[in-house]
XYZ file of C-alpha atoms in Angstrom:
694
model
C -52.014 13.473 -95.668
C -50.334 16.768 -96.638
C -50.073 17.698 -93.100
C -48.042 14.087 -92.483
C -46.007 15.051 -95.533
C -45.122 18.548 -93.711
C -43.824 16.690 -90.448
C -41.415 14.234 -91.783
C -39.743 11.683 -89.067
C -36.594 12.146 -88.596
C -35.249 9.690 -86.241
C -36.529 6.877 -84.445
C -35.092 6.345 -80.764
C -35.833 3.035 -79.458
C -37.008 2.737 -75.195
C -36.147 0.531 -72.977
C -36.963 -0.739 -69.168
C -34.410 -1.199 -66.681
C -35.791 -3.289 -63.552
C -32.409 -3.930 -61.628
C -32.899 -0.259 -59.567
C -37.140 -0.243 -60.094
C -37.779 -1.410 -55.755
C -34.532 0.804 -54.808
C -34.259 4.491 -56.947
C -35.517 6.838 -55.198
C -35.505 10.368 -56.099
C -34.660 13.464 -53.601
C -35.342 16.719 -53.933
C -34.498 20.052 -52.112
C -36.621 22.792 -52.154
C -35.368 24.991 -49.462
C -32.245 25.466 -52.385
C -31.872 25.983 -56.589
C -30.610 23.717 -58.484
C -27.587 26.255 -58.510
C -26.232 26.109 -54.893
C -26.097 22.537 -54.444
C -24.437 20.432 -50.622
C -20.935 20.198 -52.215
C -19.727 19.241 -48.505
C -18.795 16.089 -45.940
C -22.054 13.321 -46.069
C -21.428 11.778 -41.984
C -24.023 9.635 -42.250
C -27.996 9.013 -43.802
C -30.436 6.519 -42.683
C -34.374 5.611 -44.463
C -37.149 3.363 -42.885
C -37.990 1.707 -45.989
C -41.989 1.542 -45.089
C -42.773 4.186 -44.595
C -39.510 5.422 -47.832
C -38.580 8.100 -44.493
C -35.231 9.670 -45.012
C -32.228 11.427 -42.982
C -29.372 12.238 -43.943
C -26.698 14.378 -42.128
C -24.802 16.882 -43.052
C -21.722 18.640 -42.169
C -21.530 22.481 -42.331
C -17.907 24.497 -43.116
C -17.510 25.875 -40.034
C -14.456 27.533 -40.700
C -16.183 29.663 -43.463
C -16.672 33.355 -43.085
C -20.697 33.159 -43.180
C -20.728 31.316 -40.302
C -21.665 32.832 -36.861
C -18.762 30.339 -33.899
C -20.576 32.619 -31.523
C -23.954 30.931 -32.019
C -23.090 27.921 -33.435
C -21.140 27.804 -29.640
C -24.727 29.205 -28.143
C -26.796 26.205 -30.016
C -24.579 23.822 -28.932
C -24.827 24.478 -25.134
C -28.667 24.297 -25.360
C -29.367 21.202 -26.912
C -26.472 19.650 -25.058
C -25.693 21.215 -22.063
C -22.285 21.502 -20.153
C -21.933 17.509 -20.243
C -19.579 15.625 -22.865
C -21.422 12.355 -22.929
C -21.698 10.385 -26.264
C -25.202 10.792 -27.166
C -24.180 14.809 -27.008
C -25.554 15.858 -30.251
C -22.810 18.379 -31.304
C -19.636 16.219 -29.653
C -17.317 18.905 -30.929
C -18.917 21.567 -28.650
C -20.217 23.263 -32.064
C -23.079 23.040 -34.205
C -20.744 21.420 -36.598
C -24.101 19.626 -39.106
C -27.161 19.527 -39.994
C -29.889 16.942 -40.573
C -32.371 16.724 -43.186
C -35.447 14.959 -42.805
C -37.497 13.735 -46.185
C -41.135 14.093 -46.319
C -42.574 12.633 -49.501
C -43.793 14.137 -52.178
C -46.140 12.169 -53.897
C -48.258 8.940 -53.084
C -48.373 7.552 -56.269
C -45.071 7.147 -58.418
C -46.370 4.972 -61.321
C -46.498 7.793 -63.611
C -42.821 8.504 -62.406
C -39.623 7.295 -64.078
C -35.948 8.016 -63.936
C -34.680 8.519 -67.786
C -30.297 7.693 -69.632
C -30.013 8.543 -72.928
C -27.072 6.881 -74.647
C -25.806 5.796 -77.927
C -29.672 6.702 -79.180
C -31.372 4.614 -76.644
C -33.639 5.747 -73.980
C -33.135 3.603 -70.841
C -36.053 4.275 -67.899
C -36.033 3.203 -64.523
C -39.095 3.663 -62.700
C -38.917 4.946 -59.376
C -39.837 3.809 -56.270
C -40.637 7.285 -54.306
C -39.984 10.578 -54.395
C -39.122 12.461 -51.421
C -38.582 16.500 -50.530
C -34.983 17.156 -47.931
C -35.584 19.593 -45.724
C -33.427 20.700 -42.886
C -34.405 19.557 -39.543
C -34.961 21.420 -36.031
C -35.483 18.587 -34.026
C -32.494 20.223 -32.261
C -34.274 22.929 -31.521
C -36.808 20.184 -29.387
C -34.265 18.498 -27.505
C -32.924 22.702 -26.270
C -36.547 23.402 -24.856
C -36.750 20.070 -23.184
C -33.705 21.052 -21.371
C -34.205 23.659 -20.594
C -37.554 22.774 -19.436
C -35.676 20.026 -17.534
C -33.547 22.782 -16.110
C -36.723 24.831 -15.488
C -38.017 22.456 -13.041
C -34.948 21.735 -11.650
C -34.425 25.110 -9.996
C -38.468 25.092 -9.042
C -37.420 22.113 -6.388
C -40.568 22.483 -4.263
C -42.627 25.286 -5.264
C -45.353 22.962 -6.132
C -47.314 25.117 -3.918
C -47.534 27.584 -6.461
C -49.660 25.085 -8.851
C -52.944 24.436 -8.607
C -53.575 21.962 -6.351
C -55.952 18.865 -6.494
C -57.897 17.114 -3.849
C -55.218 14.830 -1.785
C -57.878 12.296 -1.251
C -58.914 11.105 -4.262
C -61.540 8.284 -5.283
C -59.932 5.697 -7.108
C -62.781 3.844 -9.776
C -61.993 -0.102 -10.831
C -63.425 -0.782 -14.178
C -62.632 -3.556 -16.538
C -62.466 -3.313 -20.219
C -64.759 -4.641 -22.170
C -64.702 -6.198 -25.221
C -63.266 -4.033 -27.797
C -66.327 -3.339 -30.964
C -65.390 -3.569 -34.730
C -65.795 0.191 -35.328
C -64.088 0.765 -31.549
C -61.134 -1.293 -32.881
C -61.054 0.861 -37.115
C -61.016 3.846 -35.042
C -58.063 2.943 -33.252
C -56.007 1.879 -35.870
C -57.146 5.235 -37.582
C -56.287 7.361 -34.598
C -52.962 9.406 -34.796
C -51.644 8.242 -31.878
C -52.033 4.621 -33.218
C -49.754 5.484 -36.260
C -47.446 7.747 -34.333
C -47.111 4.133 -32.444
C -46.479 2.526 -35.361
C -44.371 4.939 -37.492
C -41.655 4.604 -34.318
C -41.680 1.397 -33.966
C -39.527 0.679 -37.396
C -36.842 0.823 -36.608
C -34.157 3.246 -38.870
C -31.674 1.181 -40.910
C -28.345 3.154 -41.801
C -26.910 3.588 -44.858
C -23.257 3.725 -46.273
C -23.607 7.920 -48.181
C -21.268 7.856 -51.858
C -20.378 10.319 -53.992
C -21.082 11.680 -57.493
C -17.926 10.588 -58.653
C -17.645 8.003 -56.822
C -16.796 4.634 -58.174
C -19.675 2.640 -55.655
C -21.851 5.115 -57.176
C -20.186 4.543 -60.659
C -21.101 0.814 -60.183
C -24.484 1.372 -58.949
C -25.127 4.199 -62.380
C -25.309 1.191 -64.510
C -28.001 -0.629 -63.467
C -29.413 2.520 -64.820
C -29.594 0.566 -68.308
C -31.809 -2.261 -69.378
C -28.928 -5.222 -69.178
C -30.721 -7.241 -71.938
C -31.349 -5.272 -74.143
C -33.411 -8.206 -76.451
C -37.098 -8.250 -77.258
C -38.307 -10.903 -75.704
C -37.309 -9.446 -72.770
C -38.995 -5.848 -72.689
C -42.934 -6.970 -73.330
C -44.156 -4.638 -70.979
C -43.592 -2.079 -73.694
C -44.695 -4.253 -76.479
C -48.267 -3.698 -75.789
C -51.516 -3.213 -78.702
C -52.426 0.009 -78.903
C -56.061 -0.131 -76.874
C -53.797 -1.228 -74.352
C -51.513 1.374 -75.161
C -54.311 3.334 -74.503
C -55.624 2.277 -71.253
C -51.762 3.172 -69.537
C -51.890 6.374 -71.279
C -55.676 6.778 -69.692
C -56.315 4.689 -67.328
C -60.186 4.307 -65.403
C -60.993 6.644 -63.097
C -60.686 3.093 -60.121
C -57.231 4.305 -59.968
C -58.136 8.053 -58.443
C -60.070 6.694 -56.154
C -57.702 4.074 -55.026
C -54.969 6.405 -54.196
C -57.240 9.143 -52.310
C -57.021 9.144 -48.508
C -59.821 6.753 -47.119
C -59.902 8.022 -43.874
C -59.037 11.930 -43.350
C -56.906 12.658 -40.467
C -54.048 14.887 -39.523
C -51.273 13.162 -41.110
C -52.118 14.004 -44.562
C -50.188 16.986 -46.590
C -51.884 19.837 -47.430
C -52.279 18.722 -51.302
C -53.707 14.619 -49.531
C -55.985 17.904 -47.304
C -57.166 19.748 -50.256
C -57.586 16.875 -52.151
C -60.933 15.937 -49.731
C -64.300 17.722 -49.854
C -64.804 20.895 -48.198
C -66.424 19.219 -45.521
C -63.832 16.585 -44.238
C -60.879 19.432 -44.933
C -62.856 21.595 -42.138
C -63.649 18.416 -39.827
C -60.293 17.016 -39.830
C -58.050 20.395 -39.241
C -60.616 21.121 -36.260
C -60.170 17.568 -34.888
C -56.058 18.244 -35.260
C -56.446 21.883 -33.463
C -59.450 21.962 -31.262
C -59.532 25.599 -31.000
C -58.841 28.073 -34.661
C -59.625 31.936 -35.069
C -61.731 31.400 -38.290
C -58.918 33.477 -40.269
C -56.345 30.908 -39.865
C -58.903 28.107 -40.781
C -59.584 30.346 -44.504
C -55.171 30.630 -44.987
C -55.169 26.372 -44.647
C -57.698 25.753 -47.731
C -56.782 26.885 -50.426
C -56.582 30.391 -52.191
C -60.027 31.208 -53.533
C -62.672 28.300 -51.712
C -65.773 31.232 -50.632
C -65.905 31.668 -46.937
C -69.944 31.464 -46.952
C -69.573 27.695 -47.427
C -66.283 27.563 -45.365
C -68.591 29.312 -42.684
C -71.755 26.361 -43.285
C -69.240 23.932 -43.317
C -67.945 24.884 -39.464
C -71.062 25.394 -37.204
C -71.513 21.888 -38.322
C -68.294 20.737 -36.572
C -67.666 23.852 -34.024
C -68.904 25.982 -31.321
C -67.744 29.994 -31.673
C -66.688 30.963 -27.743
C -65.101 33.642 -27.465
C -65.492 34.719 -31.444
C -62.566 31.917 -31.941
C -64.613 28.215 -33.605
C -63.923 25.372 -31.109
C -64.040 21.847 -31.877
C -67.545 20.222 -31.216
C -67.674 17.872 -28.126
C -69.251 15.201 -29.814
C -67.387 15.116 -32.933
C -64.439 14.828 -30.787
C -65.904 12.198 -28.747
C -68.436 10.818 -31.477
C -70.686 7.866 -29.612
C -69.685 4.675 -28.651
C -66.522 5.858 -27.375
C -65.163 6.613 -23.743
C -62.407 8.440 -22.353
C -59.114 7.057 -23.222
C -58.428 8.099 -18.801
C -60.829 6.936 -17.270
C -63.064 4.607 -19.611
C -66.217 7.319 -18.636
C -68.677 7.239 -21.567
C -68.725 9.757 -24.542
C -72.080 10.813 -23.722
C -70.640 11.800 -19.735
C -67.723 13.457 -21.359
C -69.952 15.554 -23.743
C -72.178 16.697 -20.964
C -68.614 18.109 -19.039
C -67.181 18.978 -22.409
C -70.051 21.456 -23.270
C -70.568 22.510 -19.602
C -66.418 24.216 -20.300
C -67.059 25.502 -23.498
C -70.449 26.839 -21.622
C -68.464 29.235 -19.587
C -65.868 29.996 -21.279
C -68.443 31.773 -23.672
C -69.513 33.288 -20.094
C -65.882 34.196 -18.617
C -62.003 34.481 -19.704
C -60.991 33.080 -16.707
C -61.997 29.680 -15.232
C -61.664 27.562 -12.302
C -60.575 23.722 -12.621
C -61.944 23.300 -9.584
C -64.674 24.496 -9.759
C -65.344 22.772 -12.486
C -64.474 19.305 -11.302
C -67.360 20.484 -8.256
C -69.734 20.650 -10.913
C -69.471 17.554 -13.677
C -67.856 15.196 -11.618
C -65.202 13.745 -13.583
C -62.094 12.236 -13.078
C -59.744 15.165 -12.795
C -57.151 13.588 -15.826
C -60.366 14.117 -18.344
C -61.273 17.608 -16.717
C -57.804 18.788 -16.881
C -57.569 17.338 -20.498
C -60.812 19.298 -21.357
C -58.772 22.587 -19.736
C -55.796 21.736 -21.711
C -58.105 21.261 -24.798
C -59.181 24.849 -25.251
C -57.453 26.934 -22.640
C -53.268 28.181 -20.908
C -53.370 27.309 -16.954
C -52.046 30.788 -15.129
C -50.262 30.537 -11.969
C -53.175 31.561 -9.343
C -55.077 32.711 -11.486
C -56.807 29.656 -12.906
C -56.814 28.912 -16.402
C -57.166 31.639 -18.959
C -58.807 30.612 -22.985
C -56.170 29.954 -25.201
C -56.883 32.946 -28.218
C -58.176 36.244 -27.209
C -60.961 37.686 -27.996
C -62.799 37.889 -31.746
C -64.346 41.196 -31.673
C -63.075 41.331 -35.383
C -65.301 38.338 -37.207
C -68.178 38.448 -34.215
C -68.509 42.041 -36.524
C -68.486 41.118 -39.495
C -70.879 37.960 -38.670
C -73.183 38.743 -36.577
C -76.136 36.674 -38.152
C -73.508 33.237 -37.145
C -72.966 35.595 -33.818
C -76.587 35.365 -32.714
C -77.503 31.709 -34.386
C -74.346 30.274 -32.330
C -75.475 32.968 -29.595
C -79.284 31.171 -29.395
C -77.134 27.629 -29.702
C -75.741 28.406 -26.541
C -79.441 29.155 -24.517
C -79.964 25.675 -26.051
C -77.008 24.046 -24.659
C -77.042 26.665 -20.878
C -80.761 24.634 -20.675
C -79.732 21.742 -20.747
C -76.849 22.086 -18.658
C -79.144 23.481 -15.825
C -80.793 20.253 -15.817
C -78.256 17.208 -16.077
C -76.474 19.286 -13.116
C -78.821 20.894 -11.527
C -77.713 24.524 -11.563
C -79.420 27.339 -10.145
C -80.095 30.837 -11.551
C -77.324 32.001 -9.856
C -74.942 29.169 -10.778
C -75.455 30.251 -14.492
C -74.926 33.702 -13.661
C -70.915 35.085 -14.963
C -68.966 36.484 -12.310
C -68.610 39.799 -14.530
C -70.421 41.074 -17.216
C -70.982 38.866 -20.503
C -68.976 40.721 -23.283
C -72.335 41.139 -26.441
C -71.493 40.120 -29.304
C -69.520 42.763 -31.030
C -67.760 43.652 -28.286
C -63.894 44.255 -26.606
C -62.836 42.454 -24.208
C -59.688 44.981 -22.620
C -56.620 43.284 -20.495
C -56.185 44.152 -16.918
C -52.887 45.548 -18.473
C -54.547 47.417 -20.528
C -57.000 48.960 -17.767
C -53.805 49.933 -15.428
C -52.810 51.890 -18.112
C -55.100 53.929 -19.125
C -55.862 54.481 -14.870
C -52.246 55.651 -15.106
C -52.437 58.408 -18.059
C -55.725 59.630 -16.514
C -53.623 60.262 -13.726
C -51.336 61.977 -14.938
C -53.797 64.583 -17.114
C -55.123 65.222 -14.244
C -53.162 65.258 -10.854
C -53.395 68.883 -10.590
C -57.498 68.793 -10.127
C -57.166 65.074 -7.944
C -53.775 66.547 -6.187
C -56.073 69.666 -4.532
C -59.157 67.100 -3.919
C -56.843 65.099 -1.624
C -55.897 68.495 0.084
C -59.196 69.297 0.825
C -60.346 65.541 1.519
C -57.466 65.770 3.971
C -58.365 69.449 5.619
C -62.027 67.681 6.492
C -60.924 64.738 7.742
C -58.754 66.812 10.546
C -61.797 68.297 11.263
C -63.418 65.416 11.788
C -61.410 64.217 13.732
C -60.498 66.488 16.810
C -58.315 65.242 18.343
C -56.038 63.633 15.855
C -52.553 65.786 15.376
C -50.355 65.199 12.221
C -47.153 66.898 13.705
C -45.453 68.770 11.259
C -41.915 68.442 11.011
C -38.922 69.544 8.686
C -38.791 67.213 5.334
C -35.464 66.416 3.838
C -35.084 66.053 0.165
C -37.128 63.513 -1.959
C -39.017 62.686 1.614
C -42.720 63.419 2.083
C -45.387 63.426 4.462
C -46.847 60.231 6.757
C -50.519 60.803 5.913
C -52.245 58.505 8.766
C -55.738 58.804 7.221
C -57.785 55.454 6.656
C -58.010 56.845 3.128
C -54.683 56.163 2.214
C -54.638 52.936 2.211
C -51.468 50.578 -0.207
C -51.033 47.569 -2.229
C -49.037 45.375 -0.083
C -47.942 43.834 -3.806
C -46.470 46.888 -4.678
C -42.661 46.532 -6.337
C -40.421 47.944 -3.464
C -36.792 50.045 -4.470
C -33.843 51.503 -2.841
C -34.418 53.765 -0.170
C -32.523 57.126 -1.796
C -32.521 60.587 0.879
C -30.054 63.192 0.330
C -29.882 63.694 3.634
C -29.058 59.829 4.528
C -25.986 58.550 6.328
C -24.404 54.856 6.918
C -24.866 53.294 10.112
C -23.938 49.959 12.170
C -27.642 49.548 12.088
C -27.416 50.374 7.794
C -28.440 53.655 5.321
C -30.512 55.078 8.087
C -32.077 58.631 8.260
C -31.071 61.742 10.209
C -31.991 61.460 13.894
C -34.833 64.505 14.658
C -35.712 65.897 18.722
C -39.282 63.639 17.775
C -38.265 60.567 20.239
C -40.558 57.161 19.459
C -42.963 55.874 22.346
C -42.766 52.599 24.139
C -46.221 52.254 22.068
C -44.852 52.811 19.089
C -42.156 50.934 20.175
C -43.126 47.790 20.624
C -46.103 47.857 17.456
C -42.974 48.029 15.450
C -40.871 45.317 16.969
C -44.342 42.933 17.240
C -44.881 43.593 12.852
C -41.703 42.315 11.732
C -42.116 40.178 14.206
C -45.349 38.835 12.206
C -44.101 39.859 8.744
C -39.985 39.842 8.519
C -40.288 41.532 5.415
C -42.177 45.342 4.326
C -42.269 47.620 2.546
C -42.758 51.399 3.897
C -45.761 51.905 2.483
C -47.114 48.434 3.973
C -46.068 49.706 7.188
C -48.181 52.893 7.082
C -51.443 50.681 6.123
C -50.477 48.211 9.065
C -50.230 51.417 11.139
C -53.411 53.261 9.953
C -55.451 50.514 10.204
C -53.133 49.804 13.645
C -54.736 53.897 14.953
C -58.260 53.094 13.826
C -58.744 50.020 16.175
C -57.565 53.039 18.998
C -59.628 54.648 21.249
C -59.444 58.616 20.116
C -56.814 60.664 22.192
C -54.413 57.806 22.346
C -51.295 59.294 21.825
C -50.017 57.355 18.784
C -52.358 59.968 17.076
C -49.639 62.478 17.713
C -46.358 63.675 16.607
C -45.535 60.206 14.190
C -44.091 61.387 10.786
C -42.528 59.101 8.492
C -39.175 60.230 9.898
C -39.935 59.326 13.378
C -41.562 56.037 12.009
C -38.423 54.826 9.694
C -36.371 55.377 13.007
C -38.277 53.400 14.946
C -37.840 50.356 12.339
C -34.158 50.313 12.383
C -33.862 50.528 16.112
C -36.227 47.763 16.435
C -33.018 45.657 15.396
C -34.033 46.260 11.526
C -32.966 47.152 8.473
C -33.367 48.933 4.880
C -32.234 46.349 2.412
C -31.675 48.234 -0.588
C -33.002 45.908 -3.367
C -31.850 46.310 -7.312
C -34.676 47.787 -9.095
C -34.828 46.729 -12.489
C -34.852 50.324 -15.099
C -38.317 50.480 -15.654
C -39.813 49.588 -11.948
C -42.617 52.179 -11.756
C -42.534 51.458 -7.916
C -43.524 54.104 -5.596
C -40.349 55.943 -3.414
C -42.731 54.613 -0.670
C -43.068 51.586 -2.350
C -38.832 51.391 -2.830
C -38.444 50.896 0.389
C -37.832 47.901 2.411
C -37.250 46.970 5.726
C -36.340 43.039 6.948
C -35.828 42.059 10.423
C -32.024 42.081 10.949
C -32.057 40.104 14.506
C -34.808 38.105 16.161
C -32.702 36.353 18.750
C -32.984 32.709 17.648
C -31.441 30.059 15.872
C -32.633 30.895 12.345
C -31.016 35.375 12.548
C -27.685 33.939 10.101
C -29.323 32.276 7.659
C -31.810 35.131 7.285
C -29.602 38.059 7.317
C -27.591 35.138 4.632
C -30.569 35.447 2.423
C -31.466 39.823 2.662
C -27.942 40.111 1.555
C -28.498 37.953 -1.815
C -31.517 40.307 -1.974
C -29.015 43.508 -2.001
C -27.326 42.217 -5.412
C -30.313 40.890 -7.005
C -34.190 42.192 -7.931
C -34.799 38.145 -7.682
C -33.676 35.023 -7.713
C -33.918 31.173 -8.058
C -34.196 28.887 -5.491
C -30.997 27.030 -6.111
C -29.603 30.019 -5.609
C -30.418 30.508 -2.310
C -30.351 26.580 -1.649
C -26.732 26.538 -2.613
C -25.293 29.573 -0.534
C -27.060 28.499 2.387
C -24.571 24.801 2.145
C -22.320 27.147 1.374
C -21.824 28.598 4.504
C -23.636 26.397 7.251
C -22.535 23.481 5.074
C -25.295 20.388 4.911
C -26.790 20.999 8.066
C -29.284 22.807 6.550
C -32.490 21.258 5.278
C -35.613 21.841 3.336
C -37.550 22.073 5.979
C -35.576 24.987 7.525
C -35.688 26.102 3.260
C -39.306 26.591 3.356
C -40.025 28.010 6.603
C -36.798 30.780 5.717
C -39.077 31.138 2.817
C -42.023 31.754 3.819
C -41.041 34.096 6.038
C -39.623 36.556 3.762
C -39.665 35.906 0.261
C -43.077 35.111 -2.134
C -42.608 32.763 -5.373
C -43.847 33.973 -9.296
C -43.208 32.526 -12.468
C -40.522 30.229 -10.430
C -38.815 33.322 -9.703
C -37.981 34.261 -5.748
C -38.893 37.586 -4.350
C -38.587 39.909 -1.484
C -41.876 40.659 -0.341
C -44.199 43.591 -1.452
C -41.678 43.472 -4.035
C -43.844 41.990 -7.058
C -45.142 44.230 -9.382
C -49.265 43.727 -9.050
């Protein structure tokens, strides 16, 4: 009793429950800004989806503020809307002058939350219908990205030859849909696609925004007070002690009801972490499909035991190149079928296991080779490949993530266990698809656990460093090899002529092959001079033979565009086919060969290479057939003039120049022929032949 006397009651406050806004009152939170930084700008529009409790609000941006970068705002508006002026444009003023805030639910259970107003010694409570967190939406970036892809597709036009081709003749399988089972219906209803479709079907309800000091806002705030303060109207707050205790501490059944029943990728991080660890791992892997172990740990709650996670991940995923890939039987449960072709889940699992196994053996996989083995519809095979790899032009499909050697080194026991599992799957695949041992052997050595996969670019860089370090040794060895070959040939005599600055003699030995994919460059020579046929080398007393003229003329009528390096390679191959003692074996220098090219109705093309180009001197000299005597000469000359100003161009630029010069007489067939004769395509851009770096 003494303690109660020391803590007397000094005031009693009446509590009232207001119901006027009980089903309409939302609490908005802005977590990206502190409370002191309010959004005191014009609210342009607002809309809501009541069932989803999703709200979007458009707020104006103060474009006159000294902190606003006007050039960036104009660039963003241009990327999103383009140059056209339409009513559907996001930014009608050609300036990013507004931003959109989109909401997510902070919690799904708001029964314990209320808004309180204290007035004249009375506390009025209004239950909250929802608690929403509003953050800036960047959907305009998605729109800009889609605009960019549309422009890329329009520019590439008919460049479909660079894509991975499919068979022209396809077998069509006609299937009749069978009655949907109850389990299949439940899976379909709980799927992400179904939920997204249902969410998209709910229409937006447009709202009117009223400011804090608006008279309508003042009127609405009056509804936060209980309209009837009599005892009869507030029976919810008049409870017996046992009922009041039950309200303060509800039974556990309510908590179980509030938990998500079916984990899916629409759960928030808070909901996801409320699930058991195994369900968290399964949900993440079903959504992501391919994930490094370090990324998986970052999604889980801090302090989660990695050993427990390893046990869970091995139940739903397999180790491929040090990364975890969702198991096929988890992705395609029993009694399910392909959404594309209706193929049963068992057949899909076998085909997808084969694709996963191929990626354990090789970094690159060809889709045609996979389709020939698994014998599934192209849509299903493409679905398998897109889940765990990305396509590369003229290369095939590359595994989605880099090799995670760090995980294999840290967990060798897990890697060994997974290796044994893959051995069993390999034996099963050999039996199912009737493959021989040769078919199951990788094209290159399979990296052992703990090894590091080195890319081609790294190998090239390392080789160049070795060449720089051992240049003098390599040069002496090359000179010795040339002297030995000269002694062996006997009848072969290479004429030595005075060289101009920066020019090197042509090596006609069979070992001097050059890569056809080397990069071209500008032709440079201190003693060069211009003529009507373009830049040419100074004349010498040596005259080309008729055989050399015939060779140069025929080779350019076949290839149209050649670098000096490639021309010398083809000339060496031609020499190898001639009998010993032929006249072409003597007196042919670099200078004479180039003079013969310029005298054969060809011209040197001064391609403006990028400064970072690593092409050598011979790879920087590009020659093209200028006059062939047919109706295509003018078209070809215009194309070559374009490449004198541009290292690489888009197809639509070439087509526009041709149309501007020759009108609508230039057809798509003519353009395709012209590009095929003189150019190659890479990454949506067109280059002269031989000017693309390998």
